PDB file of N, CA and C in Angstrom:
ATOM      1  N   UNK F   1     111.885  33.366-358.816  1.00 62.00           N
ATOM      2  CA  UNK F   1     110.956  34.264-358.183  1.00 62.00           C
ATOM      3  C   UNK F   1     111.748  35.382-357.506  1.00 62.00           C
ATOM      4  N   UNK F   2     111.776  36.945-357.749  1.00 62.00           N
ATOM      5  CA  UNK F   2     112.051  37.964-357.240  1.00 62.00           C
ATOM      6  C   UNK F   2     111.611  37.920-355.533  1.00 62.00           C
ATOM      7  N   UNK F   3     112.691  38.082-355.237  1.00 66.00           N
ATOM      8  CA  UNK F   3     112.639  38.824-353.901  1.00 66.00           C
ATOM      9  C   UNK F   3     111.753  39.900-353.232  1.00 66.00           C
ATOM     10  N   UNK F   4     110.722  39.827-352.236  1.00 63.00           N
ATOM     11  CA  UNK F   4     109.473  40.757-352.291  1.00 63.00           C
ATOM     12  C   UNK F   4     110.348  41.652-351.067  1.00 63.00           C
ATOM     13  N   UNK F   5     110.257  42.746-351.753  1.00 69.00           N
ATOM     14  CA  UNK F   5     110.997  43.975-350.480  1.00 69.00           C
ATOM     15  C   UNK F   5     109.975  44.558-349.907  1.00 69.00           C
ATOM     16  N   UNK F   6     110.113  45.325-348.806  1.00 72.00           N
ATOM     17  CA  UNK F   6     109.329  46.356-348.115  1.00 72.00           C
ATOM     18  C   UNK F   6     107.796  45.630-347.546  1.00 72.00           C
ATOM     19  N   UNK F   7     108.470  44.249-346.999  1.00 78.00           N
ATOM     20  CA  UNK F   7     106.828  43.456-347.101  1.00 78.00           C
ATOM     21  C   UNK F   7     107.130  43.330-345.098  1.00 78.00           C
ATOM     22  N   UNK F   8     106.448  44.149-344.730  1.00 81.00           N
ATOM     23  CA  UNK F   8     106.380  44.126-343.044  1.00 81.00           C
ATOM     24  C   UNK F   8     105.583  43.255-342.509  1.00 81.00           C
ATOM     25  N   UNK F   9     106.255  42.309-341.511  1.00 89.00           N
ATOM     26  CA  UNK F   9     105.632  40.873-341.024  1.00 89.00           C
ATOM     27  C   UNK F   9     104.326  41.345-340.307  1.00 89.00           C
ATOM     28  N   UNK F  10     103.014  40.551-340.425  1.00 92.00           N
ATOM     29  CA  UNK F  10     102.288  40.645-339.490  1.00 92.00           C
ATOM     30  C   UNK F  10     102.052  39.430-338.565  1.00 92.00           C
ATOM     31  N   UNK F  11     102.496  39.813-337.344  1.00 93.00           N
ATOM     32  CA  UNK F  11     101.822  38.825-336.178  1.00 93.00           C
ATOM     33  C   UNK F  11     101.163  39.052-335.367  1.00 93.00           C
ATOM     34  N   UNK F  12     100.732  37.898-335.143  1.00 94.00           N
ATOM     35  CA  UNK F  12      99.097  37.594-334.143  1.00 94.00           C
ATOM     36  C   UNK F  12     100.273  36.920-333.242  1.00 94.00           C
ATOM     37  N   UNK F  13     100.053  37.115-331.854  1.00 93.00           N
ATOM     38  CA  UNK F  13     100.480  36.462-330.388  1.00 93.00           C
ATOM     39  C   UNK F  13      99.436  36.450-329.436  1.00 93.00           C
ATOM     40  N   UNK F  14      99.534  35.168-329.284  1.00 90.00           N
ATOM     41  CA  UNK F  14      98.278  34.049-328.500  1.00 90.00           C
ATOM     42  C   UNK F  14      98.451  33.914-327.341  1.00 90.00           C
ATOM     43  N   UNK F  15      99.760  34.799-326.252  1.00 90.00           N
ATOM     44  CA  UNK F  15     100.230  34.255-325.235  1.00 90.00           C
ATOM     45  C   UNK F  15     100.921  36.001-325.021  1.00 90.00           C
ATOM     46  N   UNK F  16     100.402  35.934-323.577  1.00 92.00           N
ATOM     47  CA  UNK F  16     100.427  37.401-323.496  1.00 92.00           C
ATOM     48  C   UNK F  16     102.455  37.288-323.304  1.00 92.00           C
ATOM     49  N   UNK F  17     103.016  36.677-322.771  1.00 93.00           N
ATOM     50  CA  UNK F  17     104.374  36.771-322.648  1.00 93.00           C
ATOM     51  C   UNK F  17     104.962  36.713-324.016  1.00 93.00           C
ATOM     52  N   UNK F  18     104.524  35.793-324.823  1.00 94.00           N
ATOM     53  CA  UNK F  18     104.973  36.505-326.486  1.00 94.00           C
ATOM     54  C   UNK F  18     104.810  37.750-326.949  1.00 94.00           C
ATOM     55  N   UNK F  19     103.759  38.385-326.623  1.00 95.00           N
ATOM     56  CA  UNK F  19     103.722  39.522-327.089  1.00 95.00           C
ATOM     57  C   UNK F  19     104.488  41.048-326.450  1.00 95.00           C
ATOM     58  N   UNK F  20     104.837  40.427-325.156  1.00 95.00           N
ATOM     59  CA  UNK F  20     105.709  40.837-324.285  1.00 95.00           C
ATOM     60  C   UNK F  20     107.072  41.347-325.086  1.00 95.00           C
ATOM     61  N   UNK F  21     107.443  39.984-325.572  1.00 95.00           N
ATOM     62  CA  UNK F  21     108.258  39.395-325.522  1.00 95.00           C
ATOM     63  C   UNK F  21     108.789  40.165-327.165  1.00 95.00           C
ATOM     64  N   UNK F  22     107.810  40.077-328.118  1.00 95.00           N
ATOM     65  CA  UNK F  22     107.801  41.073-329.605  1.00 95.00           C
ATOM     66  C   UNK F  22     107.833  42.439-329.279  1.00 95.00           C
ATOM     67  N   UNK F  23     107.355  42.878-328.052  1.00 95.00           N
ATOM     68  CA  UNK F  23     107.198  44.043-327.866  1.00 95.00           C
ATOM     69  C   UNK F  23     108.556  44.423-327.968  1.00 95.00           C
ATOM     70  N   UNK F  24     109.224  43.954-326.680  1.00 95.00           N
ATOM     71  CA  UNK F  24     110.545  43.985-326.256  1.00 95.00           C
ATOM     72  C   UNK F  24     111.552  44.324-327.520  1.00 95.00           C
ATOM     73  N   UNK F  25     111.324  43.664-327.863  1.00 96.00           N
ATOM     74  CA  UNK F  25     112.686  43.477-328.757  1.00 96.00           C
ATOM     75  C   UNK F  25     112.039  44.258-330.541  1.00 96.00           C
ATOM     76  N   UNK F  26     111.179  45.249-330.216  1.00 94.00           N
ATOM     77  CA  UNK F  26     110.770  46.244-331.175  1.00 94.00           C
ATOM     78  C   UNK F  26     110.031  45.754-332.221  1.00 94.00           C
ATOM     79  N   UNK F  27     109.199  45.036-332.097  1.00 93.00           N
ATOM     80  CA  UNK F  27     108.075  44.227-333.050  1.00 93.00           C
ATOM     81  C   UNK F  27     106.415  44.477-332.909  1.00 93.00           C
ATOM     82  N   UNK F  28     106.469  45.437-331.983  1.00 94.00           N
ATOM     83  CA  UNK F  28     105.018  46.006-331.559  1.00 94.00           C
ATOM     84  C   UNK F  28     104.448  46.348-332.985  1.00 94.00           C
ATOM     85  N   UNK F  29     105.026  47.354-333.526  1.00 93.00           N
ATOM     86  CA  UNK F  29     104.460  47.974-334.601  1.00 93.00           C
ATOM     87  C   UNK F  29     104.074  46.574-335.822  1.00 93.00           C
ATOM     88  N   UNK F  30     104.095  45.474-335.885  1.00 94.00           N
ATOM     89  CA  UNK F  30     103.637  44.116-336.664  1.00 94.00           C
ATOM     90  C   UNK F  30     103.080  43.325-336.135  1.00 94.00           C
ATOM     91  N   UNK F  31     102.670  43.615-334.686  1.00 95.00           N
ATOM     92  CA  UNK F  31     101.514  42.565-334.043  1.00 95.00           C
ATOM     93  C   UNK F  31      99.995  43.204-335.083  1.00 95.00           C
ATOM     94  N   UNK F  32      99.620  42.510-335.497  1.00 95.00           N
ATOM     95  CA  UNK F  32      97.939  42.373-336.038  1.00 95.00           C
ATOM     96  C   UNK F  32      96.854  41.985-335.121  1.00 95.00           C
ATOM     97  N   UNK F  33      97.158  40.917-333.810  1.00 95.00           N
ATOM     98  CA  UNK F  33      96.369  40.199-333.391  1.00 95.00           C
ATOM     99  C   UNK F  33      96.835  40.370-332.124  1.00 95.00           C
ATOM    100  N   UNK F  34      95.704  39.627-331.081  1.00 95.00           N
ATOM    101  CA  UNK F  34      96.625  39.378-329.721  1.00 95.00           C
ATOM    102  C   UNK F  34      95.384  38.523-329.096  1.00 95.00           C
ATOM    103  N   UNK F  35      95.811  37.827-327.898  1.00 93.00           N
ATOM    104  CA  UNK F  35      94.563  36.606-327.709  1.00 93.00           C
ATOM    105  C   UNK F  35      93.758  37.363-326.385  1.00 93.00           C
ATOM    106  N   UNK F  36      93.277  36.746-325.748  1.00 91.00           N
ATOM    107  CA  UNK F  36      92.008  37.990-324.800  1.00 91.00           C
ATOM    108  C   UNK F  36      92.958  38.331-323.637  1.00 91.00           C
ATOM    109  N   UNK F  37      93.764  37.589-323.113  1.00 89.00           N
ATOM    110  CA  UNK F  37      94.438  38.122-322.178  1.00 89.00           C
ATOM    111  C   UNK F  37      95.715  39.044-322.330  1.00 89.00           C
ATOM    112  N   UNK F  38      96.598  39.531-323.207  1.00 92.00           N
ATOM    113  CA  UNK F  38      97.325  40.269-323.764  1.00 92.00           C
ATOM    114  C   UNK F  38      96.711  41.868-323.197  1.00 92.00           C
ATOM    115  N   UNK F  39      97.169  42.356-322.267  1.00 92.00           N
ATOM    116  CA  UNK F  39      97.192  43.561-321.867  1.00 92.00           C
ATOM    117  C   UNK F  39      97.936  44.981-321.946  1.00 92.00           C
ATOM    118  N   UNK F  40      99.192  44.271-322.085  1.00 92.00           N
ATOM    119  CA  UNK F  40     100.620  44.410-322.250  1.00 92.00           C
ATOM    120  C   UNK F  40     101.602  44.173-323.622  1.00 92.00           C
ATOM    121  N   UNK F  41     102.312  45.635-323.805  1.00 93.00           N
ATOM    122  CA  UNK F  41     102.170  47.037-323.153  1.00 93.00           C
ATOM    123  C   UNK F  41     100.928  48.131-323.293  1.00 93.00           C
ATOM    124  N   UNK F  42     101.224  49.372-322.878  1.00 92.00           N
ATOM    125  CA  UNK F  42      99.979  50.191-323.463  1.00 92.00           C
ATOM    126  C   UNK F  42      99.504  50.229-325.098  1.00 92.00           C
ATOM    127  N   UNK F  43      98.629  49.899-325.137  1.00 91.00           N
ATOM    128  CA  UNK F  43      98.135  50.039-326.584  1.00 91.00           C
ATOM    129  C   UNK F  43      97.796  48.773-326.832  1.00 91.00           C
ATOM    130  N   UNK F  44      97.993  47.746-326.362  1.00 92.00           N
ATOM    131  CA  UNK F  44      97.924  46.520-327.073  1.00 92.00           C
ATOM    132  C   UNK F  44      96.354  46.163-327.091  1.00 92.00           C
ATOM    133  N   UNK F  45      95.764  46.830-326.208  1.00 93.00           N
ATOM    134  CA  UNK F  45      94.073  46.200-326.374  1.00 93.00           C
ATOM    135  C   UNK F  45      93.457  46.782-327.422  1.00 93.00           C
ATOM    136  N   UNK F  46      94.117  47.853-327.993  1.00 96.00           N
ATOM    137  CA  UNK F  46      93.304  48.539-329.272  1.00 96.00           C
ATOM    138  C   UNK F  46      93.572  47.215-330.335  1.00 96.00           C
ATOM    139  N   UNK F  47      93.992  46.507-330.576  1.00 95.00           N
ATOM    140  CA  UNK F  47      94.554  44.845-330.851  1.00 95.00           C
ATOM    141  C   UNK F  47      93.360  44.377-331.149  1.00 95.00           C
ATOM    142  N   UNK F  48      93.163  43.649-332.359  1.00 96.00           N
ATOM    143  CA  UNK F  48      91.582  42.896-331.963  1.00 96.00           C
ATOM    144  C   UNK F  48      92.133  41.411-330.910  1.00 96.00           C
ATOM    145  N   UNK F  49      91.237  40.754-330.267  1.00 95.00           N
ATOM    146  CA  UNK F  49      91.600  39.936-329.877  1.00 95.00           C
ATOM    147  C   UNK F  49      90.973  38.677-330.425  1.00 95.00           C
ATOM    148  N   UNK F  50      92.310  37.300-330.553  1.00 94.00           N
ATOM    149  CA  UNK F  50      91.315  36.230-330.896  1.00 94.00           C
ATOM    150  C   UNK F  50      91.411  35.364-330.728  1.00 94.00           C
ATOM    151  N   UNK F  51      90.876  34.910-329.153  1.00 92.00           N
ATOM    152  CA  UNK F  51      90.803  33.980-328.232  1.00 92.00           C
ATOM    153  C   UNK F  51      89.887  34.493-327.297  1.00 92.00           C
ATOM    154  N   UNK F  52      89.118  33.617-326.779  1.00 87.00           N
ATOM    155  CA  UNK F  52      88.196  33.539-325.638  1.00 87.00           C
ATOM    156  C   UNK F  52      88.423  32.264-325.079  1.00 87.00           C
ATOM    157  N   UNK F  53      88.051  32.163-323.464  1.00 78.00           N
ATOM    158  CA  UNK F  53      87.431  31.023-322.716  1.00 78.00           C
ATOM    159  C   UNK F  53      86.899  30.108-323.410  1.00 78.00           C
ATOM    160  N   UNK F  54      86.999  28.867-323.462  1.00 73.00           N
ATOM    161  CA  UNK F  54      85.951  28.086-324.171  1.00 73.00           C
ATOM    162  C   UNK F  54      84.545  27.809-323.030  1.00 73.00           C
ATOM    163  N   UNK F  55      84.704  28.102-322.165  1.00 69.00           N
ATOM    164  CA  UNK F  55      83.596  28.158-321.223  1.00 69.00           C
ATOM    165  C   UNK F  55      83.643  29.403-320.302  1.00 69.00           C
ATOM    166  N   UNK F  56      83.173  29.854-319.608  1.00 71.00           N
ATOM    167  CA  UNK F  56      83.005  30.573-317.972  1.00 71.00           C
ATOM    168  C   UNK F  56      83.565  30.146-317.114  1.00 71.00           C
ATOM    169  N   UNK F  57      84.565  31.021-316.587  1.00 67.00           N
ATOM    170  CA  UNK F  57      84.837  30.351-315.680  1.00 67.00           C
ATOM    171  C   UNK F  57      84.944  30.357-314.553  1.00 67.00           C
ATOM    172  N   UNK F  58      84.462  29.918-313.541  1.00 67.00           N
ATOM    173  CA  UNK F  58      83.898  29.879-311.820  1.00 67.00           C
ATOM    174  C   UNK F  58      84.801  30.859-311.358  1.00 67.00           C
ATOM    175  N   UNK F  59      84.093  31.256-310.259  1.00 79.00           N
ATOM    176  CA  UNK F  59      84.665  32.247-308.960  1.00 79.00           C
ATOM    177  C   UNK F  59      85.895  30.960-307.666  1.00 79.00           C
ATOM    178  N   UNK F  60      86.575  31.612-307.830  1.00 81.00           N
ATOM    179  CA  UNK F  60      87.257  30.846-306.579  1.00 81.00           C
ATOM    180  C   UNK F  60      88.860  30.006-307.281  1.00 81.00           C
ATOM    181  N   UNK F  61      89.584  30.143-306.565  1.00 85.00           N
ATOM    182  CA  UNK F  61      90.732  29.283-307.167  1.00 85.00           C
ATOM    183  C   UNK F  61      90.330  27.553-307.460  1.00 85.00           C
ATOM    184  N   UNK F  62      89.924  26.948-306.381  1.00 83.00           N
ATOM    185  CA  UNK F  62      89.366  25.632-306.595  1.00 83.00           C
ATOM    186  C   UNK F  62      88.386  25.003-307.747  1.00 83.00           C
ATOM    187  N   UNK F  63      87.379  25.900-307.711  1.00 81.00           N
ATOM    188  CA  UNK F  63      86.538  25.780-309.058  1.00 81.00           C
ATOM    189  C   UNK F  63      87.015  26.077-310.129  1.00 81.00           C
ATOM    190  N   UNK F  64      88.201  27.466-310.499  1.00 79.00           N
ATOM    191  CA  UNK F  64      88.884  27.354-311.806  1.00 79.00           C
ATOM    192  C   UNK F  64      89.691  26.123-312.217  1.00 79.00           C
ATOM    193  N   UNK F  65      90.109  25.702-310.987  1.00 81.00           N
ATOM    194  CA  UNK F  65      91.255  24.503-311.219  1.00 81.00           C
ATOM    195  C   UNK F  65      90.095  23.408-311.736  1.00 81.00           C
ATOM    196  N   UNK F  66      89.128  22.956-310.964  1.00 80.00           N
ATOM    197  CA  UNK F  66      88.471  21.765-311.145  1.00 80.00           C
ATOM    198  C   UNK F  66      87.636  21.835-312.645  1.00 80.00           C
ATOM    199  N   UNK F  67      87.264  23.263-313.078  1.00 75.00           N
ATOM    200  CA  UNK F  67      86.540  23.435-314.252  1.00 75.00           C
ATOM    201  C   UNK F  67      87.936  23.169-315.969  1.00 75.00           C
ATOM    202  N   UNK F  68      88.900  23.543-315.517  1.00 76.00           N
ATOM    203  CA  UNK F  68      90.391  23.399-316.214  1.00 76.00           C
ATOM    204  C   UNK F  68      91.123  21.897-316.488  1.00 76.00           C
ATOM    205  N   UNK F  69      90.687  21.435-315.472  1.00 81.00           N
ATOM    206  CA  UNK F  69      90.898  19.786-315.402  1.00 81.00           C
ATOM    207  C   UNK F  69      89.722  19.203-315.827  1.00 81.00           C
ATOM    208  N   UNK F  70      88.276  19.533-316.037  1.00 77.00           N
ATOM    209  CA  UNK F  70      87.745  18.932-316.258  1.00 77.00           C
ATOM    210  C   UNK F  70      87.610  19.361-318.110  1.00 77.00           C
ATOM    211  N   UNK F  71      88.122  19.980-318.577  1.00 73.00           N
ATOM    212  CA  UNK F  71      88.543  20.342-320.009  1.00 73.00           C
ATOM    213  C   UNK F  71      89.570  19.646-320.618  1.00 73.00           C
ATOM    214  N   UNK F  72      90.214  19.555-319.776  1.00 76.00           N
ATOM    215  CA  UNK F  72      92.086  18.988-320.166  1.00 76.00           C
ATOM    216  C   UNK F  72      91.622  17.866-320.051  1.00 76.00           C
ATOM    217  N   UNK F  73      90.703  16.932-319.453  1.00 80.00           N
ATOM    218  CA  UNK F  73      90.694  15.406-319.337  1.00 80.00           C
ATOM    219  C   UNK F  73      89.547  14.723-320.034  1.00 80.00           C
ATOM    220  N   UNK F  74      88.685  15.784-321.094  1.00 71.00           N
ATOM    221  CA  UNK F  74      87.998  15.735-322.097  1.00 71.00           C
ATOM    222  C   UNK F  74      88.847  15.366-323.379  1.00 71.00           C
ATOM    223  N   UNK F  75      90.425  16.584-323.227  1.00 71.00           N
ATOM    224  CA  UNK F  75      90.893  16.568-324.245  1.00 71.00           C
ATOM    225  C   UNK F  75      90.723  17.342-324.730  1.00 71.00           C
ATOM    226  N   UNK F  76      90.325  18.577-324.166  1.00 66.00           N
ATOM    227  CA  UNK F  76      89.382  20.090-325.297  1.00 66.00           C
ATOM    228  C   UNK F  76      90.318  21.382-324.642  1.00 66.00           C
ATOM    229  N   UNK F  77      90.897  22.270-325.398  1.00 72.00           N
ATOM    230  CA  UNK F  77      91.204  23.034-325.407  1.00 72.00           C
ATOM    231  C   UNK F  77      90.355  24.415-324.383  1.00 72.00           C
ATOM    232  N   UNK F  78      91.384  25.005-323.159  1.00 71.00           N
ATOM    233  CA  UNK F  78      90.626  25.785-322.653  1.00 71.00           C
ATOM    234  C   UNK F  78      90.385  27.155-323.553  1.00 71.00           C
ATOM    235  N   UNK F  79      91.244  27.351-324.440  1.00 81.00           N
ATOM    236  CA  UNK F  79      90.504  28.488-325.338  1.00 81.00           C
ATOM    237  C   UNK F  79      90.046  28.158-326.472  1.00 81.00           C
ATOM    238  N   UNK F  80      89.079  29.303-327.247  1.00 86.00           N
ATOM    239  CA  UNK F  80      89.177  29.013-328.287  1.00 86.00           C
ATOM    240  C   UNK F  80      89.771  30.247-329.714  1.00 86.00           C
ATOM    241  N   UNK F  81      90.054  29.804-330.427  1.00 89.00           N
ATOM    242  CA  UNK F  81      90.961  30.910-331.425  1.00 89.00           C
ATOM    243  C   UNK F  81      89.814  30.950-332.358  1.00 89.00           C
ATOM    244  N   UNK F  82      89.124  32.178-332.654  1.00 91.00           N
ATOM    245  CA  UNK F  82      88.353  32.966-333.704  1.00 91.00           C
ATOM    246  C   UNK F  82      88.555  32.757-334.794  1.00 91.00           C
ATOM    247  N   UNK F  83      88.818  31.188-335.635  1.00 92.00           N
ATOM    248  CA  UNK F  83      89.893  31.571-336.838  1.00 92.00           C
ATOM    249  C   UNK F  83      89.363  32.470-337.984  1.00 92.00           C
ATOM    250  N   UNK F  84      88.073  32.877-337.756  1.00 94.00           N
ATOM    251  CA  UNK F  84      87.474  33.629-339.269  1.00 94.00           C
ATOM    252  C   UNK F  84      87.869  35.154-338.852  1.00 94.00           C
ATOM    253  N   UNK F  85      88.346  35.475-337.203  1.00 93.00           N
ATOM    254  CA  UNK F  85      89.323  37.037-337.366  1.00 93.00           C
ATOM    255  C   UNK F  85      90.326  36.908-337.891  1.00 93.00           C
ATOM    256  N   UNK F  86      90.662  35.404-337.574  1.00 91.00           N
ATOM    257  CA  UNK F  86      92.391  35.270-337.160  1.00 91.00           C
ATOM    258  C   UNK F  86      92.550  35.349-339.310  1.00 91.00           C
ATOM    259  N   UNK F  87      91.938  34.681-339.992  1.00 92.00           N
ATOM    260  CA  UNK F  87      91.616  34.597-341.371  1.00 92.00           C
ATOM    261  C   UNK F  87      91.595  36.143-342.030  1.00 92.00           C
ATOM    262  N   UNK F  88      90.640  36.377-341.461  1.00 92.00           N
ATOM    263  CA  UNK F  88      90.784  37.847-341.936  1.00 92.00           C
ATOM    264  C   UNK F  88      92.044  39.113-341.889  1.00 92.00           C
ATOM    265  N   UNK F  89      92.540  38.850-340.692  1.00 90.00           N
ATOM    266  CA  UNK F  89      93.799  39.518-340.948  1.00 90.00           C
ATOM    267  C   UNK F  89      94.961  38.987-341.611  1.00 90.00           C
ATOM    268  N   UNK F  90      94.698  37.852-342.232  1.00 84.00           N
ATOM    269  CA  UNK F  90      95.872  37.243-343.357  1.00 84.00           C
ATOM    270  C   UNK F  90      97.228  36.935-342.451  1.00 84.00           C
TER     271      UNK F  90
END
C-alpha cells in the first residue's frame, strides 16, 4: 500500500487543556472539533462543539459537587459526546 501524502490530521479535543495544548505547539489549524468548554485560544468557538452536560447543573459550589457525585456513583458520565457530529466530521 502507497504512502498517502499531503493528508492533514484532523482532531477533535474533548478537554479544553488539550486543545490548549495542540494549539501551543501549532496544531490549531487541524482541530475539527472541540467539547463545550474549549474557549481557548481566539477562534476556537467558531469549532463545532461536541459535548454537553449530561444534566443541568445547579447554582452554588455545593450543589455542583453533590449533583457530580451523584453521577459518578451511578456510574454515568458527566458529559455527553454528540457522536453523530463527532461521526460526521470523520
Amino acid at each position: 500500500m502507497a504512502p498517502v501524502e499531503n493528508v492533514r490530521p484532523r482532531v477533535v479535543s474533548l478537554l479544553p487543556s488539550a486543545t490548549e495544548v495542540v494549539s501551543a505547539v501549532g496544531g490549531a489549524s487541524c482541530l475539527v472539533g472541540r467539547s463545550h468548554e474549549c474557549d481557548h485560544p481566539v477562534g476556537i468557538t467558531e469549532l463545532p462543539a461536541l459535548t454537553r452536560p449530561r444534566r443541568t447543573l445547579p447554582r452554588g459550589s455545593g450543589a455542583i459537587d453533590r449533583s457530580v457525585r451523584d453521577l459518578l456513583r451511578d456510574a454515568v458520565s458527566v458529559y455527553e459526546v454528540d457522536v453523530d457530529a463527532l461521526r460526521a466530521l470523520r
